[in-house]
Coordinates of C-alpha atoms in Angstrom, one line a residue:
M52 CA 0.0 0.0 0.2
K53 CA 1.3 3.4 -0.9
V54 CA 1.4 6.3 1.6
M55 CA -0.3 9.8 1.7
I56 CA 0.6 12.3 4.2
S57 CA -1.6 15.3 4.3
S58 CA -2.2 17.6 7.3
L59 CA -5.2 16.4 8.9
S60 CA -4.3 12.6 8.3
L61 CA -1.2 13.4 9.8
A62 CA -2.5 14.8 13.0
L63 CA -5.1 12.3 13.3
S64 CA -3.1 9.2 12.2
L65 CA -0.1 9.6 14.5
A66 CA -2.4 7.6 17.1
V67 CA -1.7 4.6 14.6
A68 CA 1.9 4.6 15.3
G69 CA 1.3 4.9 18.9
P70 CA -1.9 4.5 20.6
A71 CA -3.9 7.6 21.3
V72 CA -3.4 8.0 25.0
A73 CA -5.0 10.4 27.3
A74 CA -3.0 12.1 30.1
E75 CA -4.0 10.5 33.2
Q76 CA -6.4 13.0 35.1
K77 CA -6.5 13.7 38.9
P78 CA -9.8 14.9 40.7
A79 CA -10.7 18.6 40.2
A80 CA -9.8 20.7 43.3
S81 CA -13.0 22.7 43.1
T82 CA -16.5 20.7 43.5
A83 CA -18.3 23.7 41.9
K84 CA -20.8 22.4 39.3
A85 CA -19.5 23.6 35.7
A86 CA -21.7 25.5 33.4
K87 CA -23.4 23.5 30.6
P88 CA -21.2 24.1 27.3
T89 CA -23.0 26.3 24.6
A90 CA -23.1 26.2 20.9
A91 CA -20.8 29.1 21.1
D92 CA -18.4 27.4 23.3
A93 CA -18.3 24.5 20.8
E94 CA -17.6 27.0 17.9
A95 CA -14.9 28.5 20.1
F96 CA -13.2 25.3 20.6
I97 CA -13.3 24.3 17.0
A98 CA -11.8 27.4 16.1
A99 CA -8.9 27.0 18.7
A100 CA -8.2 23.3 17.8
E101 CA -8.2 24.1 14.0
K102 CA -5.6 26.9 14.5
D103 CA -3.5 24.8 17.0
L104 CA -3.5 21.7 14.6
F105 CA -2.7 23.8 11.7
D106 CA 0.4 25.3 13.0
Y107 CA 1.4 21.8 14.5
T108 CA 1.1 19.9 11.5
V109 CA 3.3 22.2 9.5
E110 CA 6.1 21.8 12.1
A111 CA 5.4 18.0 12.3
S112 CA 5.4 17.4 8.5
Q113 CA 8.9 19.2 8.2
V114 CA 10.3 17.1 10.9
N115 CA 9.0 13.8 9.7
W116 CA 10.1 14.8 6.0
V117 CA 13.7 15.3 7.1
N118 CA 13.5 12.2 9.3
S119 CA 12.3 10.1 6.2
T120 CA 14.9 11.7 3.8
Y121 CA 17.8 11.8 6.4
L122 CA 17.6 8.8 8.5
T123 CA 19.7 9.1 11.5
E124 CA 19.3 8.4 15.3
D125 CA 19.0 12.0 15.8
T126 CA 16.4 12.6 13.4
D127 CA 14.6 9.4 14.6
A128 CA 14.6 11.1 18.0
M129 CA 13.3 14.5 16.5
A130 CA 10.3 12.6 15.0
A131 CA 9.4 10.6 18.0
R132 CA 9.3 13.6 19.9
I133 CA 7.1 15.7 17.5
N134 CA 4.9 12.5 16.9
A135 CA 4.3 12.1 20.6
V136 CA 3.0 15.7 21.0
G137 CA 0.4 15.2 18.0
T138 CA -0.8 12.0 19.7
E139 CA -1.2 13.9 23.0
K140 CA -3.3 16.7 21.0
S141 CA -5.3 14.1 19.2
V142 CA -6.4 12.7 22.4
K143 CA -7.1 15.8 24.1
Y144 CA -9.1 17.3 21.3
A145 CA -11.2 14.1 20.9
L146 CA -12.1 13.9 24.4
E147 CA -13.4 17.7 24.5
A148 CA -15.1 17.3 21.4
A149 CA -17.1 14.4 22.8
K150 CA -18.1 17.0 25.4
Y151 CA -19.9 19.2 23.0
K152 CA -21.6 16.4 20.7
D153 CA -25.0 16.7 22.1
V154 CA -25.0 20.5 22.8
P155 CA -28.4 22.0 21.3
G156 CA -28.1 24.6 18.6
L157 CA -24.9 23.2 16.8
S158 CA -24.4 24.2 13.2
A159 CA -24.2 21.2 10.7
D160 CA -20.7 22.5 10.0
A161 CA -19.9 22.2 13.9
M162 CA -21.2 18.8 14.3
R163 CA -19.3 17.6 11.2
K164 CA -15.8 19.1 12.8
L165 CA -16.7 17.6 16.2
D166 CA -17.3 14.2 14.5
I167 CA -14.0 14.5 12.8
L168 CA -12.0 14.9 16.0
R169 CA -14.1 12.5 17.8
T170 CA -13.6 9.6 15.3
G171 CA -10.1 10.4 14.4
L172 CA -8.5 8.4 16.8
V173 CA -7.5 4.6 16.3
L174 CA -7.0 3.4 19.9
P175 CA -8.4 5.5 22.5
A176 CA -7.3 5.2 26.3
P177 CA -9.8 5.8 29.1
T178 CA -8.8 8.5 31.5
K179 CA -8.4 6.3 34.5
P180 CA -5.3 6.1 36.2
G181 CA -2.6 3.9 34.4
A182 CA -4.7 3.0 31.6
A183 CA -3.1 5.4 29.1
T184 CA 0.7 3.9 30.2
E185 CA -0.5 0.4 30.0
L186 CA -2.3 1.0 26.4
N187 CA 0.7 2.4 25.1
Q188 CA 3.0 -0.1 26.3
I189 CA 1.1 -2.9 24.7
A190 CA 0.7 -1.2 21.4
T191 CA 4.4 -0.4 21.1
D192 CA 5.2 -4.2 22.3
L193 CA 2.9 -5.6 19.7
Q194 CA 4.4 -3.5 16.8
S195 CA 7.9 -4.3 18.0
Q196 CA 7.2 -8.1 18.2
Y197 CA 5.9 -7.9 14.6
G198 CA 9.0 -6.1 13.5
K199 CA 11.5 -8.7 15.0
G200 CA 9.4 -11.7 13.8
R201 CA 11.3 -14.4 12.2
G202 CA 10.2 -17.6 10.4
T203 CA 12.1 -20.6 9.0
L204 CA 13.0 -22.1 5.4
N205 CA 14.3 -25.3 5.3
G206 CA 15.1 -25.1 9.0
K207 CA 17.2 -21.9 8.8
E208 CA 15.8 -18.7 10.4
I209 CA 14.6 -16.1 7.9
S210 CA 13.4 -12.5 8.1
G211 CA 9.7 -11.6 7.4
S212 CA 10.8 -9.5 4.4
D213 CA 12.5 -12.3 3.0
I214 CA 9.6 -14.7 3.8
E215 CA 7.4 -12.3 1.9
E216 CA 9.7 -12.3 -1.2
Q217 CA 10.2 -16.3 -1.0
M218 CA 6.4 -16.7 -0.7
G219 CA 6.2 -15.1 -4.0
N220 CA 8.8 -17.6 -5.7
I221 CA 7.0 -20.1 -7.7
E222 CA 9.9 -22.4 -7.7
R223 CA 9.5 -23.0 -4.1
T224 CA 7.9 -26.5 -3.3
P225 CA 4.7 -27.0 -1.3
T226 CA 6.6 -28.2 1.5
E227 CA 8.8 -25.0 1.8
L228 CA 5.9 -22.8 1.5
A229 CA 4.1 -24.7 4.1
E230 CA 7.1 -24.2 6.4
M231 CA 7.4 -20.6 5.7
W232 CA 3.6 -19.7 6.3
T233 CA 3.4 -22.0 9.6
S234 CA 6.6 -20.8 11.1
W235 CA 5.6 -17.2 10.6
H236 CA 2.4 -17.6 11.9
D237 CA 3.3 -19.6 14.9
N238 CA 6.4 -17.4 15.9
V239 CA 4.9 -14.0 15.3
G240 CA 1.2 -14.4 15.8
A241 CA 0.7 -16.8 19.0
P242 CA 2.9 -14.7 21.5
M243 CA 0.6 -11.5 20.9
K244 CA -2.8 -13.1 21.8
D245 CA -3.0 -12.2 25.5
D246 CA -1.6 -8.7 25.0
Y247 CA -3.9 -8.1 22.3
A248 CA -6.8 -9.2 24.3
R249 CA -6.1 -6.9 27.0
M250 CA -5.6 -3.9 24.5
V251 CA -8.9 -4.5 23.3
G252 CA -10.4 -4.2 26.5
I253 CA -8.8 -1.0 27.2
A254 CA -9.5 0.6 24.0
N255 CA -13.2 -0.2 24.1
E256 CA -13.2 1.6 27.7
G257 CA -11.6 4.6 25.9
A258 CA -14.3 4.4 23.1
K259 CA -17.2 4.4 25.5
E260 CA -15.7 7.7 27.0
L261 CA -16.1 9.1 23.8
G262 CA -19.6 8.1 23.1
F263 CA -19.3 4.9 21.2
A264 CA -20.5 1.3 22.1
N265 CA -16.9 -0.1 21.5
T266 CA -14.0 0.7 19.4
G267 CA -15.3 -0.9 16.2
A268 CA -18.3 1.1 16.2
M269 CA -15.9 4.3 16.6
W270 CA -14.1 3.3 13.5
R271 CA -17.3 2.7 11.6
S272 CA -18.5 6.0 12.4
G273 CA -16.5 7.9 10.1
Y274 CA -18.4 7.4 7.0
D275 CA -21.4 9.7 7.1
M276 CA -23.8 7.0 8.4
S277 CA -24.6 4.9 11.2
P278 CA -22.1 2.0 12.2
E279 CA -24.8 -0.6 11.2
D280 CA -25.5 1.0 7.8
F281 CA -21.7 1.2 7.1
A282 CA -21.4 -2.6 7.7
K283 CA -24.4 -3.2 5.4
T284 CA -22.8 -1.0 2.6
T285 CA -19.6 -3.0 2.7
E286 CA -21.4 -6.2 2.3
R287 CA -23.5 -5.0 -0.7
L288 CA -20.5 -3.9 -2.4
W289 CA -18.7 -7.2 -1.8
Q290 CA -22.0 -9.2 -3.0
E291 CA -21.7 -6.9 -6.2
V292 CA -18.3 -8.2 -7.1
K293 CA -18.3 -11.7 -5.5
P294 CA -19.4 -13.5 -8.6
L295 CA -16.2 -12.3 -10.1
Y296 CA -14.0 -13.4 -7.2
M297 CA -15.8 -16.8 -7.2
A298 CA -14.9 -17.1 -11.1
L299 CA -11.2 -16.3 -10.5
H300 CA -11.1 -18.5 -7.4
T301 CA -12.5 -21.6 -9.4
Y302 CA -10.1 -21.0 -12.2
T303 CA -6.9 -20.4 -10.2
R304 CA -7.8 -23.5 -8.0
W305 CA -8.0 -25.7 -11.1
K306 CA -4.5 -24.2 -12.3
L307 CA -3.2 -25.1 -8.8
N308 CA -4.5 -28.5 -8.9
E309 CA -2.9 -29.0 -12.4
K310 CA 0.5 -27.7 -11.0
Y311 CA 0.6 -29.5 -7.7
G312 CA -1.9 -32.6 -8.0
D313 CA -4.8 -33.6 -5.7
A314 CA -2.7 -34.3 -2.6
V315 CA -1.5 -30.9 -2.5
Q316 CA -4.5 -28.8 -3.8
P317 CA -7.8 -30.8 -4.4
K318 CA -10.0 -29.9 -7.4
T319 CA -12.7 -28.7 -4.8
G320 CA -13.0 -26.9 -1.6
P321 CA -11.0 -24.2 -0.4
I322 CA -7.4 -23.1 -1.7
R323 CA -4.4 -23.9 0.5
A324 CA -3.4 -20.2 1.6
D325 CA 0.5 -20.7 1.2
L326 CA -0.1 -21.6 -2.6
L327 CA -1.1 -18.1 -3.7
G328 CA 2.2 -16.4 -3.9
N329 CA 1.5 -14.2 -0.9
M330 CA 1.9 -14.6 2.9
W331 CA -1.7 -13.6 3.6
A332 CA -3.2 -14.8 0.3
Q333 CA -4.3 -11.2 -0.2
E334 CA -3.0 -10.4 -3.7
W335 CA -2.3 -13.5 -6.1
G336 CA -0.2 -11.7 -8.8
N337 CA 3.0 -13.5 -8.0
I338 CA 1.7 -16.8 -9.4
Y339 CA 0.3 -15.2 -12.4
P340 CA 3.0 -17.5 -14.6
L341 CA 0.9 -20.5 -13.3
V342 CA -2.3 -19.3 -14.5
A343 CA -1.7 -17.3 -17.4
P344 CA -3.4 -18.1 -20.6
A345 CA -1.0 -19.4 -23.5
G346 CA 0.2 -16.5 -25.6
S347 CA -2.5 -13.8 -24.8
G348 CA -0.4 -12.6 -21.8
D349 CA 2.3 -11.1 -23.8
L350 CA 1.9 -7.4 -24.3
G351 CA 4.5 -7.1 -27.1
Y352 CA 6.1 -4.2 -25.3
D353 CA 7.3 -3.3 -21.6
V354 CA 6.9 0.3 -20.5
G355 CA 10.3 0.3 -18.8
E356 CA 12.0 -0.5 -21.8
L357 CA 10.0 2.0 -23.9
L358 CA 11.1 4.7 -21.6
T359 CA 14.8 3.4 -21.5
A360 CA 14.8 3.5 -25.3
Q361 CA 14.0 7.0 -25.4
G362 CA 16.5 7.9 -22.7
K363 CA 13.9 9.0 -20.0
S364 CA 15.1 9.9 -16.6
P365 CA 13.3 9.6 -13.4
L366 CA 12.6 13.4 -13.5
D367 CA 11.3 13.0 -17.1
M368 CA 9.0 10.2 -15.7
V369 CA 7.6 12.6 -13.3
K370 CA 7.2 15.3 -15.9
I371 CA 5.2 12.9 -17.9
G372 CA 2.9 12.1 -15.0
E373 CA 2.3 15.9 -14.4
N374 CA 1.6 16.4 -18.1
F375 CA -1.5 13.8 -17.5
Y376 CA -3.0 16.2 -14.8
S377 CA -2.0 19.0 -17.0
S378 CA -4.0 17.6 -20.0
L379 CA -6.9 17.4 -17.9
G380 CA -6.7 21.3 -17.2
M381 CA -5.1 21.3 -13.8
A382 CA -2.4 24.0 -13.2
P383 CA 1.3 22.9 -13.2
L384 CA 2.9 21.7 -9.9
P385 CA 4.6 24.6 -8.0
D386 CA 8.3 25.1 -8.5
T387 CA 8.8 24.1 -4.8
F388 CA 7.7 20.5 -5.7
W389 CA 10.5 20.4 -8.1
K390 CA 12.9 21.7 -5.7
R391 CA 12.0 20.0 -2.7
S392 CA 10.6 16.4 -3.8
M393 CA 13.0 13.4 -3.4
F394 CA 12.8 11.5 -6.7
T395 CA 16.0 9.4 -6.5
K396 CA 17.7 7.6 -3.7
P397 CA 20.7 9.8 -2.5
A398 CA 23.9 8.0 -2.8
D399 CA 25.2 9.7 0.7
R400 CA 22.6 8.9 3.2
E401 CA 19.8 6.5 4.2
V402 CA 16.3 7.3 3.5
V403 CA 12.7 5.8 3.5
C404 CA 12.3 4.7 -0.2
H405 CA 8.7 3.6 0.1
A406 CA 6.7 6.0 -2.1
S407 CA 4.7 8.5 -0.4
A408 CA 3.0 11.7 -1.3
W409 CA 3.1 14.9 1.2
D410 CA 1.4 18.1 1.9
V411 CA 3.9 19.9 4.2
D412 CA 2.1 23.4 4.8
N413 CA -1.4 22.9 4.2
K414 CA -1.4 25.1 1.1
D415 CA 0.9 24.3 -1.7
D416 CA 4.2 23.1 -0.4
I417 CA 3.2 19.6 -1.8
R418 CA 6.0 16.7 -2.6
I419 CA 6.6 13.2 -3.5
K420 CA 9.3 11.1 -2.1
M421 CA 10.4 8.1 -4.1
C422 CA 13.4 6.3 -5.1
I423 CA 12.5 6.2 -8.9
K424 CA 13.7 3.5 -11.1
V425 CA 13.0 3.6 -14.8
N426 CA 10.9 0.7 -15.0
A427 CA 6.9 0.2 -15.4
D428 CA 6.1 -0.3 -11.9
D429 CA 7.4 3.3 -10.8
F430 CA 6.0 4.8 -13.9
T431 CA 2.4 3.7 -12.7
T432 CA 3.4 4.8 -8.9
I433 CA 4.3 8.2 -10.2
H434 CA 1.0 8.6 -11.7
H435 CA -0.6 7.5 -8.5
E436 CA 1.2 9.6 -5.9
L437 CA 0.7 12.8 -7.9
G438 CA -3.1 11.8 -7.7
H439 CA -2.8 12.4 -4.0
N440 CA -0.8 15.5 -4.3
Y441 CA -3.5 17.2 -6.6
Y442 CA -5.9 16.1 -4.3
Q443 CA -4.3 18.0 -1.7
R444 CA -3.8 21.1 -3.6
A445 CA -7.5 21.1 -4.6
Y446 CA -8.8 21.2 -1.1
N447 CA -6.0 23.4 0.3
K448 CA -8.6 26.4 0.9
Q449 CA -11.0 24.2 3.1
P450 CA -10.6 24.9 7.0
F451 CA -8.2 22.6 8.5
L452 CA -10.5 19.8 9.7
Y453 CA -11.6 19.3 6.0
L454 CA -8.1 19.1 4.7
N455 CA -8.6 15.4 3.8
G456 CA -10.5 13.1 1.5
A457 CA -14.1 12.5 1.6
N458 CA -13.8 9.4 3.2
D459 CA -10.5 7.4 3.9
G460 CA -10.9 5.2 0.6
F461 CA -11.1 8.5 -1.5
H462 CA -7.5 9.5 -1.5
E463 CA -6.2 6.0 -2.5
A464 CA -8.8 5.8 -5.1
I465 CA -7.9 8.8 -6.8
G466 CA -4.2 7.8 -7.5
D467 CA -5.5 4.3 -8.4
F468 CA -8.0 5.3 -11.0
V469 CA -5.7 7.6 -12.6
A470 CA -3.1 4.9 -12.9
L471 CA -5.6 2.7 -14.6
S472 CA -5.5 5.2 -17.5
I473 CA -2.2 4.1 -18.4
T474 CA -3.5 2.2 -21.3
P475 CA -1.8 1.4 -24.8
Q476 CA -3.8 4.4 -26.3
Y477 CA -2.3 6.7 -23.7
L478 CA 1.2 5.6 -24.3
V479 CA 0.6 6.4 -28.0
D480 CA -0.6 9.7 -27.1
I481 CA 2.4 10.6 -25.2
G482 CA 4.6 9.4 -27.9
L483 CA 6.2 6.2 -25.9
L484 CA 4.2 3.8 -28.0
D485 CA 4.2 3.3 -31.8
T486 CA 0.6 3.0 -32.8
A487 CA 1.4 -0.1 -34.8
K488 CA 2.3 -1.9 -31.6
V489 CA -0.8 -1.3 -29.8
P490 CA -1.8 -4.9 -28.5
S491 CA -4.7 -6.4 -30.3
A492 CA -7.9 -7.5 -28.7
D493 CA -6.8 -11.0 -28.2
K494 CA -4.3 -9.9 -25.8
D495 CA -7.0 -8.6 -23.3
T496 CA -7.6 -11.9 -21.6
G497 CA -4.1 -11.9 -20.2
L498 CA -4.0 -8.2 -19.3
L499 CA -7.1 -8.5 -17.5
L500 CA -6.2 -11.7 -15.6
R501 CA -2.9 -10.2 -14.4
Q502 CA -4.8 -7.4 -13.2
A503 CA -7.6 -9.2 -11.5
M504 CA -5.1 -11.5 -9.6
D505 CA -4.0 -8.4 -7.4
K506 CA -7.3 -6.3 -7.6
V507 CA -10.0 -8.9 -7.7
A508 CA -8.2 -11.3 -5.2
F509 CA -7.7 -8.5 -2.8
L510 CA -11.5 -7.7 -2.2
P511 CA -12.4 -10.5 0.2
F512 CA -9.3 -10.2 2.3
G513 CA -10.0 -6.1 2.4
L514 CA -13.1 -6.6 3.7
L515 CA -12.6 -9.5 6.2
V516 CA -9.7 -8.1 8.3
D517 CA -12.0 -5.4 10.1
R518 CA -14.8 -7.8 9.9
W519 CA -12.9 -10.0 12.5
R520 CA -11.7 -6.9 14.4
W521 CA -15.4 -5.7 14.7
G522 CA -16.4 -9.0 16.4
V523 CA -13.4 -8.9 18.4
F524 CA -14.3 -5.1 19.8
D525 CA -18.0 -6.0 20.3
G526 CA -17.5 -9.1 22.1
T527 CA -19.0 -11.5 19.7
I528 CA -15.6 -12.9 19.1
K529 CA -14.2 -14.0 22.4
P530 CA -10.3 -14.4 23.0
A531 CA -10.7 -18.1 23.1
D532 CA -12.2 -18.1 19.7
Y533 CA -9.9 -15.4 18.1
N534 CA -8.2 -18.0 15.9
K535 CA -11.2 -20.2 15.0
A536 CA -13.2 -17.0 14.0
W537 CA -10.2 -15.6 12.0
T538 CA -10.0 -18.9 10.1
Q539 CA -13.8 -19.2 9.5
L540 CA -13.9 -15.7 8.0
R541 CA -11.0 -16.4 5.6
T542 CA -12.7 -19.6 4.5
Q543 CA -16.2 -17.9 4.1
Y544 CA -14.8 -14.7 2.3
Q545 CA -11.7 -16.0 0.8
G546 CA -12.4 -19.5 0.2
I547 CA -8.7 -20.4 1.6
V548 CA -7.5 -22.8 4.5
P549 CA -4.1 -23.0 6.3
P550 CA -1.9 -25.5 4.8
G551 CA -2.3 -27.7 8.0
D552 CA -4.2 -27.7 11.3
R553 CA -3.7 -24.8 13.6
P554 CA -3.1 -25.2 17.3
A555 CA -5.4 -24.2 19.9
N556 CA -3.3 -21.1 21.1
A557 CA -2.7 -19.9 17.4
F558 CA -3.5 -16.2 16.7
D559 CA -3.1 -15.9 13.2
A560 CA -4.4 -12.5 12.8
G561 CA -1.4 -11.1 14.5
A562 CA 0.7 -12.4 11.6
K563 CA -0.7 -9.5 9.4
F564 CA 0.9 -6.1 10.1
H565 CA -2.1 -4.1 10.3
I566 CA -3.6 -6.4 13.3
P567 CA -0.8 -5.5 15.8
G568 CA 0.1 -2.0 14.1
N569 CA -3.9 -1.2 14.6
T570 CA -4.5 0.2 11.2
P571 CA -8.0 0.1 10.1
Y572 CA -8.3 -2.1 6.9
T573 CA -11.8 -1.3 5.3
R574 CA -10.3 1.9 3.7
Y575 CA -8.4 -0.6 1.2
F576 CA -11.4 -2.4 0.2
L577 CA -13.1 0.9 -0.6
A578 CA -10.2 2.1 -2.5
R579 CA -10.4 -1.1 -4.7
I580 CA -14.0 -0.4 -5.3
L581 CA -14.1 3.4 -5.9
Q582 CA -11.2 3.5 -8.4
F583 CA -13.1 1.7 -10.9
Q584 CA -16.5 3.8 -10.2
F585 CA -14.3 7.0 -11.0
Y586 CA -12.7 5.4 -13.8
E587 CA -16.0 4.4 -15.3
A588 CA -17.4 8.1 -14.9
A589 CA -14.3 9.8 -16.3
C590 CA -14.6 7.5 -19.5
K591 CA -18.3 8.2 -19.8
Q592 CA -17.7 12.0 -19.5
A593 CA -15.0 11.4 -22.3
G594 CA -17.6 9.7 -24.5
W595 CA -15.6 6.5 -24.5
T596 CA -17.5 3.8 -26.1
G597 CA -15.1 1.0 -26.4
P598 CA -14.4 -1.7 -23.8
L599 CA -14.0 0.0 -20.5
H600 CA -10.4 -1.5 -19.9
R601 CA -9.1 0.2 -22.9
C602 CA -10.4 3.8 -22.1
S603 CA -7.7 6.8 -21.9
F604 CA -9.5 10.2 -20.9
Y605 CA -6.0 11.8 -21.2
G606 CA -6.4 15.5 -22.5
N607 CA -10.0 15.6 -21.5
K608 CA -10.6 19.1 -19.9
E609 CA -14.2 18.3 -18.9
V610 CA -13.3 15.2 -17.0
G611 CA -10.5 17.4 -15.4
A612 CA -13.2 20.0 -14.4
K613 CA -15.5 17.5 -12.8
L614 CA -12.7 15.8 -11.0
N615 CA -11.4 19.0 -9.7
A616 CA -14.9 19.9 -8.2
M617 CA -14.9 16.7 -6.1
L618 CA -11.3 17.1 -5.1
E619 CA -11.7 20.6 -4.0
M620 CA -14.5 19.7 -1.6
G621 CA -12.1 17.7 0.8
A622 CA -14.1 16.2 3.6
S623 CA -16.2 19.4 3.8
K624 CA -19.3 17.4 2.8
P625 CA -20.6 13.9 3.4
W626 CA -18.8 11.4 0.9
P627 CA -22.1 10.9 -0.8
E628 CA -22.1 14.4 -2.1
A629 CA -18.5 14.3 -3.2
L630 CA -19.1 11.1 -5.2
E631 CA -22.1 12.7 -6.8
A632 CA -20.3 15.8 -8.1
F633 CA -18.0 13.4 -10.1
T634 CA -19.9 10.4 -10.8
G635 CA -23.6 11.5 -10.7
S636 CA -24.3 8.9 -8.2
R637 CA -24.6 9.0 -4.4
E638 CA -24.0 5.4 -3.8
M639 CA -20.7 3.5 -3.7
S640 CA -20.9 0.5 -6.2
G641 CA -18.9 -2.4 -7.3
K642 CA -20.9 -2.5 -10.7
A643 CA -18.2 -0.4 -12.5
M644 CA -15.4 -3.0 -11.5
A645 CA -17.4 -5.7 -12.7
E646 CA -17.8 -4.1 -16.1
Y647 CA -14.2 -3.4 -16.4
F648 CA -13.3 -7.1 -15.9
A649 CA -16.8 -8.2 -17.9
P650 CA -14.5 -9.7 -20.9
L651 CA -12.6 -11.7 -18.3
K652 CA -15.3 -13.0 -16.5
T653 CA -16.9 -14.3 -19.7
W654 CA -13.6 -15.9 -20.3
L655 CA -13.4 -17.5 -17.0
D656 CA -17.0 -18.8 -17.1
E657 CA -15.9 -20.7 -20.3
Q658 CA -12.9 -22.3 -18.8
N659 CA -14.9 -23.2 -15.6
K660 CA -17.6 -25.0 -17.5
G661 CA -17.9 -28.4 -15.9
K662 CA -15.6 -27.4 -12.8
P663 CA -17.1 -27.2 -9.2
Q664 CA -17.4 -23.6 -7.9
G665 CA -17.5 -22.7 -4.3
W666 CA -16.0 -24.5 -1.3

């Protein structure tokens, strides 16, 4: 997952790196009854909070930028200090906002801003003595345990990053894959279980102080609808794309059976999780060579080779990305973007190379941080990251608390849907590809299947991670059943199972970073859905009439104007209004994704004739 750093997201997401911990409060010396707060008090509180957070996030962004681009013990310490301040502010303002939420006479704007402050936390600690310290210690330890995690390969210790790489190596045997999967889940997940359960209890107390039934309900309250309605919405979206996933699952299972035989992967039932090229079976692209249709997967060109042939540099690649947005009528990036961004890895120091987009001053100091290489992946990533930057700049005139996406799925979806536009025709339009070398329609099956192995395969996993946590937070999943429920949900939604029986004390959920890292996950599911909805809307506005996956809206200023109108709204309005501004619909829908992959679905159905579906 790529990263986006914006002002509000920085202020409120610092609680992800460490829990949102409230200062331990002592009883007030005075017993005088406090006056009931008024709407005017709430407005004054909001104004003061926005001013304070605006100023803080500028300094915090600058410090974190230096830390990311000059990694030293000193800059690590500086970042830790400034981020701790942000955590304290987030907690203070969330608790204060909770006091005003039921004040009569509040304007819609005030209520929206109070909700943003109140729901921006991830792990709220209650104010009782000792709770904040304990929650902080547990959350820190869980992340540390994950970071230090090790598994084994052929009996030898191997790091988590090496395991991730080797799980995608299709030359590994089923025995080796099972060993890596099992050792990682046993060594990393199981030791966390008791601490995780304790952390859930403390966070739930904190959520109740903020006015929520539990922490899961608090997470689901940030979507302009009730927690119950949001859960129903995500399930509806899943049902709209489930037939596509089921077809992909059936086809992939059959190919794995052909590769490994009945003893390893039967023709019926769930797929063994360790055979899908990814530690969590969340994306299957690494095993594409095992499922690729003969011939049709070969495009006939490679974007990286096209760039190299024309002598394009990393900076040239960014200029090409900017040109895409300029073609839509958007203003050029500011001079500071070119002076202050990090485009390539410096030779003289350590940096964080993971691609990210930054909004440093809440105005127009937007940047990207990458270690760009001249290849197809980084070409796509540049288009994606710039999507964040143009979103950040578009909403920069909004009040501080609205400097964010319409919901947490929007920001990722903007960059993703623009990246979908890197079609052969777009490459022709920008002079990278010769018209005579545009792949013919018979290549589409391979193209779409390769995309589906990541984008479609991810959907049920993107949904179930938080489905499991919601049950943990509301108590319907007890600690004794943590692993049983995790395995059941993975089987129910993904149709996968562990490579072997799991012990009673297993905690397989803990082997996925976002669980010990306490990062809400539904945002990634929403982004996968929304990117296709945005893409379909843009293609309709551009008058495209061909197959959806071949559409390019490059150069269409009508699309750019409508897109910018949505981006400018930031988080100022409920997300259905932002969605309607661009797509004409107030409802998130998986139908556009189904339409995009419709040719593949037809092909899969033909391949799957006579083969069992489901598990």
